[in-house]
Short mmCIF file of C-alpha atoms in Angstrom, two decimals:
data_model
loop_
_atom_site.label_atom_id
_atom_site.label_comp_id
_atom_site.label_asym_id
_atom_site.label_seq_id
_atom_site.Cartn_x
_atom_site.Cartn_y
_atom_site.Cartn_z
CA MET A 217 -10.68 14.75 16.02
CA PHE A 218 -11.77 12.82 13.63
CA SER A 219 -14.55 15.06 12.18
CA ALA A 220 -11.40 17.68 11.91
CA ILE A 221 -9.23 14.40 10.10
CA LEU A 222 -12.44 14.06 7.51
CA LYS A 223 -12.28 17.50 6.48
CA ARG A 224 -8.60 17.38 5.99
CA SER A 225 -8.57 14.46 3.91
CA PHE A 226 -11.26 15.23 1.57
CA THR A 227 -8.52 16.62 -0.84
CA LEU A 228 -6.50 13.90 -0.71
CA LEU A 229 -9.70 11.92 -1.13
CA VAL A 230 -10.53 13.76 -4.26
CA GLY A 231 -7.26 13.28 -5.55
CA SER A 232 -7.48 9.50 -5.11
CA GLY A 233 -10.98 8.66 -6.59
CA SER A 234 -10.07 10.65 -9.34
CA ALA A 235 -6.91 8.47 -9.91
CA ALA A 236 -8.16 4.89 -8.92
CA LEU A 237 -11.35 5.79 -11.36
CA ILE A 238 -8.58 6.72 -14.08
CA ASN A 239 -6.54 3.57 -13.11
CA LEU A 240 -9.67 1.54 -13.75
CA LEU A 241 -10.70 3.27 -16.85
CA THR A 242 -7.45 2.13 -18.19
CA ILE A 243 -7.97 -1.53 -17.12
CA PRO A 244 -9.76 -2.10 -20.84
CA LEU A 245 -7.32 -0.48 -23.00
CA LEU A 246 -4.83 -3.03 -21.72
CA ILE A 247 -6.76 -6.32 -21.81
CA SER A 248 -8.15 -5.49 -25.01
CA HIS A 249 -4.78 -5.02 -26.44
CA TRP A 250 -2.92 -8.07 -24.58
CA GLY A 251 -5.97 -9.98 -23.70
CA MET A 252 -6.27 -11.95 -20.13
CA ASN A 253 -2.98 -13.48 -20.62
CA GLY A 254 -1.14 -10.96 -21.70
CA TYR A 255 -3.20 -8.62 -18.55
CA GLY A 256 -1.80 -11.46 -15.82
CA VAL A 257 1.97 -11.48 -17.36
CA TYR A 258 1.74 -7.50 -16.99
CA VAL A 259 0.39 -8.39 -13.43
CA THR A 260 3.22 -10.64 -12.45
CA LEU A 261 5.86 -8.68 -13.40
CA PHE A 262 4.75 -5.47 -11.86
CA ALA A 263 3.95 -7.45 -8.56
CA VAL A 264 7.36 -9.17 -8.80
CA ALA A 265 9.24 -5.49 -9.09
CA ALA A 266 7.07 -4.10 -6.16
CA THR A 267 7.79 -7.07 -4.30
CA ALA A 268 11.56 -6.17 -4.79
CA THR A 269 11.18 -2.61 -4.04
CA ALA A 270 9.24 -3.22 -0.67
CA ILE A 271 12.24 -5.29 0.18
CA PHE A 272 15.26 -3.18 -0.74
CA SER A 273 13.14 0.42 0.08
CA LEU A 274 13.12 1.14 3.62
CA GLN A 275 10.71 4.58 3.04
CA PRO A 276 11.82 6.11 6.20
CA TRP A 277 8.82 8.69 5.70
CA GLN A 278 7.42 7.24 8.79
CA THR A 279 10.50 7.14 10.93
CA VAL A 280 10.37 11.14 10.39
CA ILE A 281 6.82 11.43 11.55
CA ARG A 282 7.55 9.16 14.46
CA TYR A 283 9.95 11.30 16.04
CA TRP A 284 9.38 15.05 14.24
CA TYR A 285 6.86 16.19 17.10
CA SER A 286 9.53 15.31 20.20
CA ALA A 287 12.74 16.90 18.59
CA ASP A 288 13.91 20.23 17.99
CA GLU A 289 14.55 22.49 14.71
CA ALA A 290 17.80 21.09 14.78
CA ARG A 291 17.02 17.58 15.18
CA GLN A 292 13.60 18.07 12.81
CA ASN A 293 16.50 19.15 10.08
CA ASP A 294 18.61 15.55 10.59
CA LEU A 295 15.80 13.65 10.42
CA LEU A 296 14.86 15.28 6.54
CA ARG A 297 18.40 14.93 5.81
CA GLN A 298 18.66 11.24 7.27
CA ALA A 299 15.42 10.27 5.35
CA ILE A 300 17.45 11.20 2.15
CA ILE A 301 20.45 9.36 2.46
CA LEU A 302 19.24 6.18 3.56
CA ASP A 303 16.82 6.21 0.67
CA PHE A 304 19.42 6.94 -1.82
CA PHE A 305 22.13 4.03 -0.41
CA THR A 306 18.75 1.24 -0.15
CA CYS A 307 17.32 2.18 -3.31
CA THR A 308 20.26 2.32 -4.89
CA LEU A 309 21.42 -1.07 -3.81
CA GLY A 310 18.36 -2.62 -4.10
CA SER A 311 17.67 -1.47 -8.30
CA VAL A 312 21.26 -2.81 -9.39
CA ILE A 313 20.74 -6.34 -7.47
CA PHE A 314 16.81 -6.62 -8.52
CA ALA A 315 19.03 -6.19 -12.17
CA PHE A 316 20.90 -8.94 -11.98
CA THR A 317 19.10 -11.45 -10.36
CA SER A 318 15.99 -10.79 -12.45
CA ASP A 319 16.43 -13.85 -14.03
CA TYR A 320 15.82 -15.93 -10.93
CA PHE A 321 12.64 -13.69 -10.02
CA LEU A 322 11.12 -15.06 -13.25
CA THR A 323 12.17 -18.94 -12.95
CA LEU A 324 10.03 -18.11 -9.35
CA VAL A 325 7.16 -16.90 -10.38
CA GLY A 326 7.27 -19.10 -13.87
CA LEU A 327 7.17 -16.90 -16.78
CA PRO A 328 9.62 -17.76 -19.89
CA LYS A 329 13.12 -16.19 -20.11
CA GLU A 330 11.46 -13.58 -23.03
CA TYR A 331 10.48 -11.46 -20.02
CA ASP A 332 13.93 -10.97 -18.56
CA SER A 333 14.21 -7.72 -20.40
CA ALA A 334 10.96 -6.35 -19.16
CA LEU A 335 12.03 -7.14 -15.81
CA LYS A 336 15.51 -5.74 -15.62
CA ILE A 337 14.15 -2.10 -16.65
CA GLN A 338 12.16 -2.19 -13.82
CA ALA A 339 15.57 -1.98 -11.13
CA LEU A 340 15.10 1.87 -12.92
CA SER A 341 11.30 2.31 -10.99
CA ILE A 342 12.81 0.80 -7.39
CA PHE A 343 15.93 3.47 -7.69
CA LEU A 344 13.75 6.26 -8.39
CA SER A 345 11.36 5.25 -5.28
CA GLN A 346 13.16 7.37 -3.50
CA ALA A 347 10.04 9.10 -1.80
CA GLY A 348 10.72 9.30 2.10
CA PHE A 349 11.67 12.79 2.45
CA PRO A 350 8.92 14.35 0.37
CA VAL A 351 6.03 12.22 1.66
CA ALA A 352 7.29 12.73 5.08
CA TYR A 353 7.71 16.90 4.65
CA LEU A 354 4.37 17.14 2.40
CA ARG A 355 2.48 15.13 5.47
CA ILE A 356 3.91 16.71 8.65
CA SER A 357 3.61 20.67 6.68
CA ASP A 358 0.05 19.76 5.92
CA LYS A 359 1.06 20.17 2.10
CA PHE A 360 -1.80 17.43 0.84
CA GLY A 361 -3.19 19.49 -1.84
CA ALA A 362 0.55 19.20 -3.50
CA GLN A 363 -0.11 14.94 -2.99
CA ALA A 364 -3.34 15.66 -4.48
CA THR A 365 -2.06 16.85 -7.23
CA ALA A 366 0.95 14.18 -8.06
CA GLN A 367 -1.85 11.70 -7.78
CA TYR A 368 -3.90 13.46 -10.41
CA VAL A 369 -0.34 14.09 -12.72
CA SER A 370 0.20 9.94 -12.13
CA ALA A 371 -3.37 9.34 -13.29
CA GLY A 372 -3.09 11.67 -16.52
CA VAL A 373 0.65 10.05 -17.33
CA ARG A 374 -0.88 6.25 -16.64
CA LEU A 375 -4.08 7.17 -19.12
CA THR A 376 -1.62 8.99 -21.88
CA SER A 377 0.62 5.30 -21.12
CA CYS A 378 -2.13 3.32 -21.62
CA LEU A 379 -4.35 4.84 -24.79
CA ILE A 380 -0.12 5.09 -26.58
CA ILE A 381 -0.12 1.04 -25.95
CA HIS A 382 -3.54 0.55 -26.89
CA PHE A 383 -3.84 2.53 -30.41
CA LEU A 384 0.12 2.69 -31.41
CA SER A 385 1.38 -1.08 -30.24
CA PRO A 386 4.33 -0.16 -29.90
CA SER A 387 6.72 -2.99 -28.24
CA PHE A 388 6.06 -5.24 -24.51
CA LEU A 389 9.34 -3.65 -23.63
CA ILE A 390 7.89 -0.26 -24.12
CA ASP A 391 4.88 -0.84 -23.34
CA ILE A 392 6.41 -1.83 -19.88
CA PHE A 393 8.58 1.02 -19.53
CA LEU A 394 5.09 3.59 -20.37
CA LEU A 395 3.06 1.83 -17.29
CA MET A 396 6.40 2.41 -15.10
CA LEU A 397 6.28 6.43 -15.98
CA PRO A 398 3.19 7.16 -13.92
CA ALA A 399 4.88 6.27 -10.08
CA ILE A 400 8.38 7.59 -11.57
CA VAL A 401 6.41 10.78 -12.09
CA GLN A 402 4.39 11.09 -9.42
CA ASN A 403 7.50 10.79 -6.71
CA LEU A 404 9.29 13.51 -9.04
CA VAL A 405 6.03 15.94 -8.49
CA LEU A 406 6.39 15.30 -5.19
CA TRP A 407 10.31 16.11 -5.09
CA LEU A 408 9.68 19.45 -6.77
CA ALA A 409 6.49 20.21 -4.19
CA ALA A 410 8.41 19.02 -1.21
CA LEU A 411 11.55 21.19 -1.78
CA LEU A 412 9.97 24.29 -2.68
CA CYS A 413 8.02 23.62 0.27
CA LEU A 414 11.15 23.47 2.11
CA ARG A 415 12.44 26.20 0.53
CA GLU A 416 9.51 28.26 2.14
CA GLY A 417 9.90 27.03 5.34
CA LYS A 418 12.22 27.12 8.29
CA HIS A 419 13.81 23.90 7.82
CA SER A 420 17.11 23.14 5.98
CA ILE A 421 19.29 20.82 5.14
CA ASN A 422 22.91 19.98 5.55
CA PHE A 423 24.73 16.84 4.20
CA SER A 424 28.02 17.76 5.37
CA ASN A 425 27.06 14.94 8.17
CA LYS A 426 26.51 11.62 5.76
CA SER A 427 26.13 9.12 9.51
CA ILE A 428 22.47 7.83 10.30
CA ASP A 429 21.53 7.48 14.04
CA ARG A 430 20.99 4.03 15.01
CA ALA A 431 17.29 4.80 16.15
CA PHE A 432 16.79 6.47 12.89
CA PHE A 433 18.06 3.15 11.41
CA SER A 434 16.45 0.76 13.84
CA TYR A 435 12.98 2.13 13.29
CA SER A 436 13.28 2.37 9.77
CA ALA A 437 14.46 -1.42 9.43
CA TRP A 438 11.37 -2.38 11.33
CA ILE A 439 9.04 -0.38 9.00
CA ASN A 440 10.96 -2.14 6.56
CA PHE A 441 10.62 -5.54 8.17
CA LYS A 442 6.95 -4.83 8.53
CA THR A 443 6.68 -3.83 5.21
CA ILE A 444 8.33 -7.27 4.01
CA LEU A 445 5.66 -9.39 6.10
CA ASP A 446 2.81 -7.55 4.35
CA LEU A 447 3.90 -8.83 1.16
CA PRO A 448 2.30 -12.06 1.21
CA ILE A 449 -0.96 -10.09 1.10
CA ASN A 450 0.41 -6.89 -0.63
CA GLN A 451 2.27 -8.70 -3.81
CA LEU A 452 3.25 -12.55 -3.06
CA ASP A 453 -0.29 -13.71 -3.42
CA LYS A 454 -0.51 -12.38 -7.01
CA ILE A 455 3.43 -14.49 -7.56
CA ILE A 456 1.14 -17.30 -5.89
CA ILE A 457 -1.70 -17.56 -7.96
CA SER A 458 0.56 -16.79 -11.19
CA ARG A 459 2.32 -19.86 -10.07
CA TYR A 460 -0.17 -22.49 -9.09
CA LEU A 461 -3.14 -21.32 -11.24
CA GLY A 462 -1.78 -19.31 -14.07
CA VAL A 463 -1.50 -15.43 -15.20
CA GLU A 464 -5.45 -15.74 -16.40
CA ALA A 465 -6.20 -16.08 -12.39
CA THR A 466 -3.80 -13.96 -11.48
CA ALA A 467 -5.54 -11.01 -14.31
CA LEU A 468 -8.81 -12.00 -12.73
CA TYR A 469 -7.32 -11.39 -8.94
CA GLU A 470 -6.10 -8.44 -9.92
CA LEU A 471 -9.60 -6.74 -11.16
CA LEU A 472 -10.79 -7.71 -7.67
CA LYS A 473 -7.93 -5.49 -6.39
CA LYS A 474 -8.66 -2.52 -8.41
CA LEU A 475 -11.76 -2.99 -7.13
CA GLY A 476 -10.44 -3.36 -3.72
CA GLN A 477 -8.87 0.26 -4.89
CA ILE A 478 -11.45 2.07 -4.65
CA PHE A 479 -13.13 1.01 -1.49
CA SER A 480 -9.50 1.92 0.38
CA MET A 481 -9.04 5.21 -0.99
CA VAL A 482 -10.73 6.44 1.66
CA ALA A 483 -9.12 4.59 4.78
CA GLN A 484 -5.87 5.49 2.86
CA ALA A 485 -6.56 9.26 2.53
CA LEU A 486 -7.48 8.82 6.34
CA SER A 487 -4.60 7.32 7.32
CA GLN A 488 -2.03 10.21 5.76
CA VAL A 489 -3.80 12.60 7.40
CA SER A 490 -4.47 10.92 10.77
CA PHE A 491 -0.94 9.25 11.35
CA PRO A 492 1.04 13.20 12.31
CA VAL A 493 -2.67 13.78 14.12
CA LEU A 494 -2.09 10.94 15.91
CA ALA A 495 1.62 11.39 17.54
CA LYS A 496 0.68 14.34 18.66
CA ARG A 497 -2.04 12.86 20.07
CA VAL A 498 -0.34 10.13 21.56
CA SER A 499 2.18 12.29 22.76
CA SER A 500 0.53 14.66 24.89
CA GLY A 501 -1.91 11.67 26.64
CA GLU A 502 -4.65 11.61 24.92
CA GLY A 503 -4.26 7.97 23.67
CA LYS A 504 -7.76 6.81 25.61
CA THR A 505 -10.04 9.49 23.69
CA ALA A 506 -8.22 8.68 19.90
CA PHE A 507 -8.88 4.92 20.58
CA ARG A 508 -12.78 5.27 21.61
CA SER A 509 -13.30 7.78 18.21
CA ALA A 510 -11.39 4.69 16.80
CA ILE A 511 -13.95 2.48 17.83
CA ARG A 512 -17.23 4.58 17.32
CA PHE A 513 -15.50 4.71 12.93
CA ALA A 514 -14.60 0.63 13.12
CA ARG A 515 -18.48 0.33 14.64
CA LEU A 516 -19.78 2.52 11.65
CA GLY A 517 -17.53 0.87 8.91
CA LEU A 518 -18.48 -2.45 9.66
CA PHE A 519 -22.09 -1.53 9.88
CA ALA A 520 -21.78 0.25 5.92
CA THR A 521 -19.77 -3.60 5.07
CA VAL A 522 -22.59 -5.45 5.82
CA GLY A 523 -24.80 -3.28 3.87
CA ALA A 524 -22.98 -2.81 0.89
CA THR A 525 -22.27 -6.93 1.00
CA GLY A 526 -26.30 -7.38 1.39
CA VAL A 527 -27.37 -5.07 -1.55
CA LEU A 528 -24.46 -6.87 -4.07
CA LEU A 529 -25.81 -10.47 -2.60
CA ILE A 530 -29.95 -9.41 -2.93
CA VAL A 531 -29.25 -7.65 -6.57
CA THR A 532 -27.12 -10.72 -7.99
CA HIS A 533 -29.80 -13.09 -6.48
CA LEU A 534 -32.88 -11.06 -8.00
CA PHE A 535 -30.95 -11.05 -11.43
CA ASN A 536 -29.39 -14.91 -10.98
CA VAL A 537 -26.20 -13.80 -11.62
CA GLN A 538 -23.56 -16.38 -10.64
CA GLU A 539 -20.79 -15.25 -12.70
CA ILE A 540 -18.82 -12.30 -14.72
CA SER A 541 -17.59 -13.11 -17.69
CA ILE A 542 -14.64 -11.13 -18.75
CA LYS A 543 -12.99 -11.86 -22.28
CA GLY A 544 -13.77 -15.23 -21.95
CA SER A 545 -12.50 -15.64 -18.40
CA HIS A 546 -14.50 -16.16 -15.30
CA LEU A 547 -15.36 -14.95 -12.06
CA SER A 548 -17.92 -16.16 -9.64
CA ILE A 549 -20.29 -13.96 -7.64
CA ALA A 550 -19.01 -15.35 -4.65
CA VAL A 551 -15.89 -14.32 -4.80
CA LEU A 552 -16.62 -10.93 -5.51
CA CYS A 553 -19.09 -10.54 -2.86
CA SER A 554 -16.11 -12.37 -0.31
CA TYR A 555 -13.72 -9.76 -1.45
CA VAL A 556 -16.17 -7.27 -1.04
CA PHE A 557 -17.11 -8.06 2.45
CA ILE A 558 -13.16 -8.85 3.72
CA SER A 559 -11.78 -5.51 2.38
CA LEU A 560 -14.21 -3.25 3.67
CA SER A 561 -14.29 -4.59 7.01
CA SER A 562 -10.75 -4.17 6.64
CA ASN A 563 -10.80 -0.69 6.10
CA SER A 564 -13.13 0.30 8.57
CA PHE A 565 -10.26 -0.47 11.45
CA ILE A 566 -7.99 2.17 9.64
CA PHE A 567 -7.90 4.24 13.04
CA VAL A 568 -6.90 1.47 14.75
CA ASN A 569 -4.43 0.70 12.62
CA VAL A 570 -2.70 4.22 12.79
CA LEU A 571 -3.21 4.32 16.91
CA PHE A 572 -0.99 1.62 16.90
CA MET A 573 1.75 3.15 14.83
CA SER A 574 1.28 6.42 16.58
CA MET A 575 1.73 4.50 19.73
CA GLY A 576 5.26 3.04 18.58
CA TYR A 577 4.87 -0.34 18.79
CA ILE A 578 6.54 -1.25 15.32
CA LYS A 579 7.82 -4.01 16.67
CA LYS A 580 4.26 -5.62 18.28
CA ASP A 581 3.04 -4.94 14.83
CA THR A 582 5.97 -6.98 13.76
CA PHE A 583 5.18 -10.02 15.56
CA ILE A 584 1.18 -9.75 14.63
CA MET A 585 2.26 -9.75 11.07
CA ILE A 586 4.62 -12.44 11.21
CA LEU A 587 1.67 -14.55 12.77
CA ALA A 588 -1.11 -13.24 10.79
CA SER A 589 1.05 -13.52 7.19
CA SER A 590 2.04 -17.22 8.84
CA ALA A 591 -1.42 -18.09 8.82
CA TYR A 592 -1.87 -16.39 5.49
CA LEU A 593 0.01 -18.65 4.03
CA ALA A 594 -0.12 -21.81 5.43
CA LEU A 595 -4.13 -21.71 4.56
CA LEU A 596 -3.39 -19.91 0.78
CA ALA A 597 -0.62 -23.24 0.24
CA ALA A 598 -3.19 -25.84 1.94
CA THR A 599 -6.10 -24.88 0.10
CA ILE A 600 -5.19 -23.09 -3.28
CA GLN A 601 -5.16 -25.87 -5.61
CA ARG A 602 -8.04 -27.10 -4.65
CA TRP A 603 -10.48 -24.10 -3.75
CA GLN A 604 -8.66 -21.42 -6.43
CA LEU A 605 -9.65 -18.11 -5.76
CA GLN A 606 -11.89 -18.74 -2.92
CA ALA A 607 -9.01 -20.10 -0.71
CA VAL A 608 -7.63 -16.54 -1.17
CA MET A 609 -10.51 -14.73 0.31
CA LEU A 610 -10.27 -17.25 3.35
CA SER A 611 -6.73 -17.22 3.86
CA LEU A 612 -7.52 -12.85 3.50
CA ALA A 613 -10.06 -13.23 6.22
CA ALA A 614 -7.76 -14.71 8.75
CA GLN A 615 -5.22 -12.61 8.02
CA VAL A 616 -7.50 -9.48 9.11
CA VAL A 617 -9.05 -11.12 11.85
CA ILE A 618 -6.01 -12.36 13.51
CA VAL A 619 -4.69 -8.67 13.10
CA VAL A 620 -7.07 -6.67 14.11
CA ALA A 621 -8.18 -9.10 17.16
CA SER A 622 -4.34 -7.90 18.05
CA LYS A 623 -3.80 -4.38 17.77
CA LEU A 624 -7.68 -4.46 19.92
CA MET A 625 -6.00 -6.23 22.87
CA ILE A 626 -2.74 -4.87 22.86
CA ILE A 627 -4.11 -0.99 22.66
CA SER A 628 -6.98 -2.02 25.53
CA ARG A 629 -4.35 -3.09 27.59
CA SER A 630 -1.64 -0.56 27.18
CA LEU A 631 -4.32 2.20 27.69
CA SER A 632 -5.05 0.34 31.00
CA PHE A 633 -9.27 0.49 29.84
CA ASP A 634 -11.03 -1.96 32.94
CA ARG A 635 -11.97 -4.61 30.23
CA PRO A 636 -11.03 -5.24 26.61
CA HIS A 637 -12.84 -2.75 24.46
CA THR A 638 -14.97 -4.49 22.38
CA LEU A 639 -17.29 -3.12 19.17
CA SER A 640 -20.31 -4.16 21.23
#
């Protein structure tokens, strides 16, 4: 099963890999133009906007996939309709609220009022984040090439935007708008591809009914709540670092996260392809087989994690490298190695995470994230001023252990294994 998923993930992997590489290449352009402090301000502003998007946008693509395979054609059409309507109302409401409360967010992260306009225009990105329908329909239809194309186009737009910023030096407000364009263009390409796919297929959407049924809204709301609980690890960490350690430390941490995106691009591609596959397998009673395969993949991932981290430690020790200097800012090798180990370890359990969602455990997943995020924030608050970025690494490690251990235990008990399925 997973060999087939790997093959189908290749197209997405190439697309996300190319996009990640181009994104990495654009970072030196931005740092050269703005300096580390300016880059840290940009990272903080976009973290705030991404946080607002996660809060206000329900992004119901997971709900569509969750119910798709047990629905007849009429119900499938209705699922697509509800995804579009729910996205429109929540994203519109979110963009309006964000535009009127941007000054509060600036105060929260400790940035001066001069950046208010740069933050306000990002309300547009919230409105245009309505990708629930295209993402769901393209994945269900196995149109992963279209998603890869959207990633290529987005990466090309980002590279063009960064070259304009670097060489033409427009105002910071225009800079922010140019850097919003990649995500906006990517969503527009996804919409175009999904509409073309819809036209070629058997499905259709009728908007004569504007209602959202309770089950669809409830599942989407739980997904959204879980996304909000993921914010401490995905976005709020940068906001906290900006507030307590300054924008320079935020810039360094963002560079680490960009490195992590390279590690996670394989996991993201596998997740996108495997969710519909595992949802279908669970529906047909093949959960145990899927879980055993997920454990085998996790073992291989952990083995590779130990090897990669060990090589990095040996190389830096041989060359007596204790820190990396970037435009006058210094990143310790200890922090770098810690992040590499945690990031790779977390991604090793990608199939466990996807299987958990495929089994419909959205409420359990939410409670796990409440526990994990609470532990993350408590540890970070207690240690960040003393240990600085290493405190973030400790908090991330605790979060990963809580999430993985909880899901392994719940899946094992649910599938009625004689004993907990361990990695040994």
